[in-house]
mmCIF file of C-alpha atoms in Angstrom:
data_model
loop_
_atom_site.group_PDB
_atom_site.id
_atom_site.type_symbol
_atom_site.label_atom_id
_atom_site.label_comp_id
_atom_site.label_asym_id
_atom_site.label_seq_id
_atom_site.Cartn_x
_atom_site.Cartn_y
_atom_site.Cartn_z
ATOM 1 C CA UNK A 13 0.000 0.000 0.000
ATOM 2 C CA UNK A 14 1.492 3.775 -0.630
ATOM 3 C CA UNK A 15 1.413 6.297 1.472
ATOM 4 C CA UNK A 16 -1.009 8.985 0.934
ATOM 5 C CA UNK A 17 -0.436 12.219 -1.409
ATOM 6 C CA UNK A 18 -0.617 14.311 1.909
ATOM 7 C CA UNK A 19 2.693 12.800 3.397
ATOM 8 C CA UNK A 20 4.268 13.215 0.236
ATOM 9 C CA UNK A 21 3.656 16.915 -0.047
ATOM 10 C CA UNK A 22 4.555 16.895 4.117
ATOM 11 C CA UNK A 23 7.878 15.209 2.803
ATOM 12 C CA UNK A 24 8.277 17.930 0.131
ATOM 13 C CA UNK A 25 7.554 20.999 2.340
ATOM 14 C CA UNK A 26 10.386 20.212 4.526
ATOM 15 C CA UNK A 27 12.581 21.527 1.981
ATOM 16 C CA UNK A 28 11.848 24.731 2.639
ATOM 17 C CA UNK A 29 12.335 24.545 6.148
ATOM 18 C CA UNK A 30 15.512 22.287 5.890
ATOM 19 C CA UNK A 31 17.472 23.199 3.011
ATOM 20 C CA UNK A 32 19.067 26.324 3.574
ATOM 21 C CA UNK A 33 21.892 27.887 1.222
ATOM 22 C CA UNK A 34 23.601 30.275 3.098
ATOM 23 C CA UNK A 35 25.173 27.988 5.682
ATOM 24 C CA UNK A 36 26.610 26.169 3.308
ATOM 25 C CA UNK A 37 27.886 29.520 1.556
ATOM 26 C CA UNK A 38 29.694 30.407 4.757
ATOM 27 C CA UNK A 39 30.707 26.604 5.324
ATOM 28 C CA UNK A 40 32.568 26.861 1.219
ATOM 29 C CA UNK A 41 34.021 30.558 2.477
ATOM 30 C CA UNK A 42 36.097 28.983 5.025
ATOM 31 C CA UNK A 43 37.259 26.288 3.428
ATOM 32 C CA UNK A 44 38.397 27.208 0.147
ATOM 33 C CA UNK A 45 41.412 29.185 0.421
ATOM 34 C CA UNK A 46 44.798 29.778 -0.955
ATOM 35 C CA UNK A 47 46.072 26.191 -0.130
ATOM 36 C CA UNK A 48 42.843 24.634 -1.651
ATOM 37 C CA UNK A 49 43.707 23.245 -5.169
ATOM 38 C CA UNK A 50 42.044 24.808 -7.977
ATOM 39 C CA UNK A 51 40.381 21.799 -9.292
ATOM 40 C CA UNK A 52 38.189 20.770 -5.325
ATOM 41 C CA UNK A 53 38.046 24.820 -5.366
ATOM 42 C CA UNK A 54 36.136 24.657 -8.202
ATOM 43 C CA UNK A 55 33.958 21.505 -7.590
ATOM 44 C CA UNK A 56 32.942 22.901 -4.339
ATOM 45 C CA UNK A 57 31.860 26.139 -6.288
ATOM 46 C CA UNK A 58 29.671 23.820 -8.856
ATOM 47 C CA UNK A 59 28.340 22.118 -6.182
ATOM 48 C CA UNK A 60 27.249 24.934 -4.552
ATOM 49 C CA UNK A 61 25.655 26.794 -7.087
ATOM 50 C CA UNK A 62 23.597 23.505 -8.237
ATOM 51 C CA UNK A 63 22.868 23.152 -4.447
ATOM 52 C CA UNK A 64 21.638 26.793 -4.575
ATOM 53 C CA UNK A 65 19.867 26.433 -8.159
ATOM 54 C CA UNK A 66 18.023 23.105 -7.275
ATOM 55 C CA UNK A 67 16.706 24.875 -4.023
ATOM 56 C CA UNK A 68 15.560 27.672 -5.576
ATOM 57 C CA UNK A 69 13.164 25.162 -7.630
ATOM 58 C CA UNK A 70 12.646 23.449 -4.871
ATOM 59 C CA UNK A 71 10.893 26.095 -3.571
ATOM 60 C CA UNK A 72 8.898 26.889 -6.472
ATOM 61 C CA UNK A 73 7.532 23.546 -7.391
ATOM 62 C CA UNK A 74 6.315 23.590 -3.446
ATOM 63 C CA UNK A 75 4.491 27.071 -4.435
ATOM 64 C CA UNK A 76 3.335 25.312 -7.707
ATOM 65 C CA UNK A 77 2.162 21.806 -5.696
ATOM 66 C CA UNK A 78 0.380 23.820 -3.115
ATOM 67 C CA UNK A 79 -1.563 26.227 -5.920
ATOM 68 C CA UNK A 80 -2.612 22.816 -7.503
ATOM 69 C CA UNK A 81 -3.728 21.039 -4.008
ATOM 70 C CA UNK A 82 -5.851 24.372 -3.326
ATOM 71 C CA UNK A 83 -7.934 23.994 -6.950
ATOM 72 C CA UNK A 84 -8.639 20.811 -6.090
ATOM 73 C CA UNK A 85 -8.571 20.190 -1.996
ATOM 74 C CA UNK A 86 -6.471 17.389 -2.676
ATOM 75 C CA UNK A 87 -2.705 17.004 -3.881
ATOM 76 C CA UNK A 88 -1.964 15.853 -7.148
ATOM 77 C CA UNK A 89 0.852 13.091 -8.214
ATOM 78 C CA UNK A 90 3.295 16.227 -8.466
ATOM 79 C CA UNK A 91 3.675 15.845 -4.756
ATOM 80 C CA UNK A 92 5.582 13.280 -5.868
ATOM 81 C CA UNK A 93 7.810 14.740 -7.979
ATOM 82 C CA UNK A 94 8.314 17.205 -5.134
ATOM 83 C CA UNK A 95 9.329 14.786 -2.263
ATOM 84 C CA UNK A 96 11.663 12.569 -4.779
ATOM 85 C CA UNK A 97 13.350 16.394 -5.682
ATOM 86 C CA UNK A 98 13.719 17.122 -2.018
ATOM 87 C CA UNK A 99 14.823 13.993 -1.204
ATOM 88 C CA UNK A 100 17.835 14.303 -3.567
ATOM 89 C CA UNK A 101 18.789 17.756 -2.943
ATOM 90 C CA UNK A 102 18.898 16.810 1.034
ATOM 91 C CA UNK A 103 21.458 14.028 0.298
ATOM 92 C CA UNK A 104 23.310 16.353 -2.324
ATOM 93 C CA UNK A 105 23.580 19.267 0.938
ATOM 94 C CA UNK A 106 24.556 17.248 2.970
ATOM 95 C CA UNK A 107 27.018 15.491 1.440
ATOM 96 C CA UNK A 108 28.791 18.611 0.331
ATOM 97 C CA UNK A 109 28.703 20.693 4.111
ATOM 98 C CA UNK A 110 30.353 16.935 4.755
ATOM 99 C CA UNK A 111 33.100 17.496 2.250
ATOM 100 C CA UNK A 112 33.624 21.022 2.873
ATOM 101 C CA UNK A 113 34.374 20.547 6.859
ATOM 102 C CA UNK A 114 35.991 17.456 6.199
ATOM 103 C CA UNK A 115 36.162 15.191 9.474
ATOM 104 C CA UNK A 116 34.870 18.229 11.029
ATOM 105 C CA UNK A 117 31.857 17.462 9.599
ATOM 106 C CA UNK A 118 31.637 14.301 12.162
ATOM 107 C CA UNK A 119 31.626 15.950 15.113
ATOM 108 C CA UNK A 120 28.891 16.011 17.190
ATOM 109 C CA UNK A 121 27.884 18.500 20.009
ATOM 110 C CA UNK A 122 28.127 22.269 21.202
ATOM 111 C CA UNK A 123 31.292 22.939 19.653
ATOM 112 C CA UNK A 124 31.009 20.982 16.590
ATOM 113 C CA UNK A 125 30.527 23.281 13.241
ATOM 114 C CA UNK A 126 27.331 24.051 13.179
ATOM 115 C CA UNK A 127 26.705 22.803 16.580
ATOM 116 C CA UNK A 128 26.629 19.338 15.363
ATOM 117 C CA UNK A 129 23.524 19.458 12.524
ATOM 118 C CA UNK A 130 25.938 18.211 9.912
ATOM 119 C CA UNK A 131 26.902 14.828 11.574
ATOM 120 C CA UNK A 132 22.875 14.550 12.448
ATOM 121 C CA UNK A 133 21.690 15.520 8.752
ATOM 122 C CA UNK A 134 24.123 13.256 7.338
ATOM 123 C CA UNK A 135 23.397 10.170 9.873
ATOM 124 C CA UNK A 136 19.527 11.023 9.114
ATOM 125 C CA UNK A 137 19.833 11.500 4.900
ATOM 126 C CA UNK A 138 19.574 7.788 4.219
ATOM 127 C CA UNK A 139 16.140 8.488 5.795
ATOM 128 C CA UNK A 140 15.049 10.875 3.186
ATOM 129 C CA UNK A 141 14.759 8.552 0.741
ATOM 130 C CA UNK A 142 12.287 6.134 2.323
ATOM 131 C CA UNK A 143 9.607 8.523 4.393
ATOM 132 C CA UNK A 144 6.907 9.317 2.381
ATOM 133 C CA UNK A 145 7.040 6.796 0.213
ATOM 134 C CA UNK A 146 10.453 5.019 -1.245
ATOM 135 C CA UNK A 147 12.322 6.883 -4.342
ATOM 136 C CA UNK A 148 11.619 4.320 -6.589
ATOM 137 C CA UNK A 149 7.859 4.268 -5.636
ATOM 138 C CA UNK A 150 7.943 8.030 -6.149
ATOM 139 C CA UNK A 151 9.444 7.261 -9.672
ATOM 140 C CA UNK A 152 6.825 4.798 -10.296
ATOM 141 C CA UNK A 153 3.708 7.277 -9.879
ATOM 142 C CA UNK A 154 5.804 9.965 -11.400
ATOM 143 C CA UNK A 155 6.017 7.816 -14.579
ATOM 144 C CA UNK A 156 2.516 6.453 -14.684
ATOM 145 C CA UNK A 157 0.651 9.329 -13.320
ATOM 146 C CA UNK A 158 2.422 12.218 -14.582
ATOM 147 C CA UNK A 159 4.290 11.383 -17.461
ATOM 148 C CA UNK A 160 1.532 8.841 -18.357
ATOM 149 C CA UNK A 161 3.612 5.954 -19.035
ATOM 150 C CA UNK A 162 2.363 2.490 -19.042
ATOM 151 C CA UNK A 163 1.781 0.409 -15.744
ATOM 152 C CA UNK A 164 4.670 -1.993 -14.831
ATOM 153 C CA UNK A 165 4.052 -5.282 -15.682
ATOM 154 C CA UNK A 166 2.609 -7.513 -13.107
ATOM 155 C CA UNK A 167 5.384 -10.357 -12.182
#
C-alpha cells in the first residue's frame, strides 16, 4: 500500500524549512582558500551553485504543488515529484557541508561546526529517501501518473 499524497507533499515541504543555502555559503568561504587546489576549489563552487539552483526550484515547485492542491482540496501526483526532488537535494547538501568541513563534519555536540547538525543531517539522509514513500515508488507514480507511461508489468 502507498502512502497517501498528503505525506508526500509533508515530505516535500520540509525543503523549505531544511534546506538552507547560506550555511553552506559560509561553510565553502572557510574552506576554500589559498592552499585549496584549484580543481576541489572549483567543484565545491559547482556544487554549490547547483545546491543553490536546485533549491531555488525546490521552492517553487512547493508554491506550484500547493496552488494545484488548493484547486482541487487534494494534492496531485506532483507531490511526488516534489518529495523525490527534495529527497535528492537533502542528500546532495549534505554530502557537500560533509566534504567542505571534512572530518569536522563528524563531530557532534556544542562545539562541533554548526553545533553538530551536519553529523545529524548526514546520519539522518539515508532516511530521506524512504519517508513518504520510497524513491523508486515516487518514480513509479511519477512515470505512470504524470508522465503517463504504461503500468509496470505484473510479475
Amino acid at each position: 500500500m502507498k502512502p497517501p499524497p498528503h505525506e508526500r507533499l509533508s515530505a516535500g515541504l520540509m525543503g523549505l524549512t531544511s534546506i538552507k543555502v547560506q550555511p553552506l555559503i559560509d561553510l565553502a568561504a572557510a574552506a576554500i582558500g589559498p592552499a585549496t587546489p584549484a580543481s576541489q576549489a572549483a567543484d565545491y563552487r559547482h556544487r554549490l551553485v547547483d545546491v543553490a539552483i536546485r533549491q531555488r526550484v525546490l521552492e517553487l515547485t512547493v508554491f506550484r504543488t500547493l496552488t494545484a492542491a488548493a484547486r482541487t482540496g487534494v494534492p496531485g501526483p506532483e507531490s511526488s515529484t516534489l518529495k523525490l526532488f527534495w529527497s535528492m537535494l537533502g542528500t546532495e547538501q549534505v554530502n557537500l557541508a560533509v566534504d567542505l568541513l571534512g572530518a569536522a563534519g563528524m563531530l557532534a555536540g556544542p562545539h562541533a561546526p554548526l553545533d553538530g547538525e551536519v553529523v545529524d543531517a548526514w546520519s539522518f539522509a539515508p532516511s530521506f529517501h524512504i519517508g513518504g514513500g520510497n524513491d523508486e515508488v515516487q518514480r513509479t507514480v511519477i512515470a505512470e501518473h504524470v508522465l503517463g507511461l504504461p503500468r509496470e508489468p505484473k510479475a
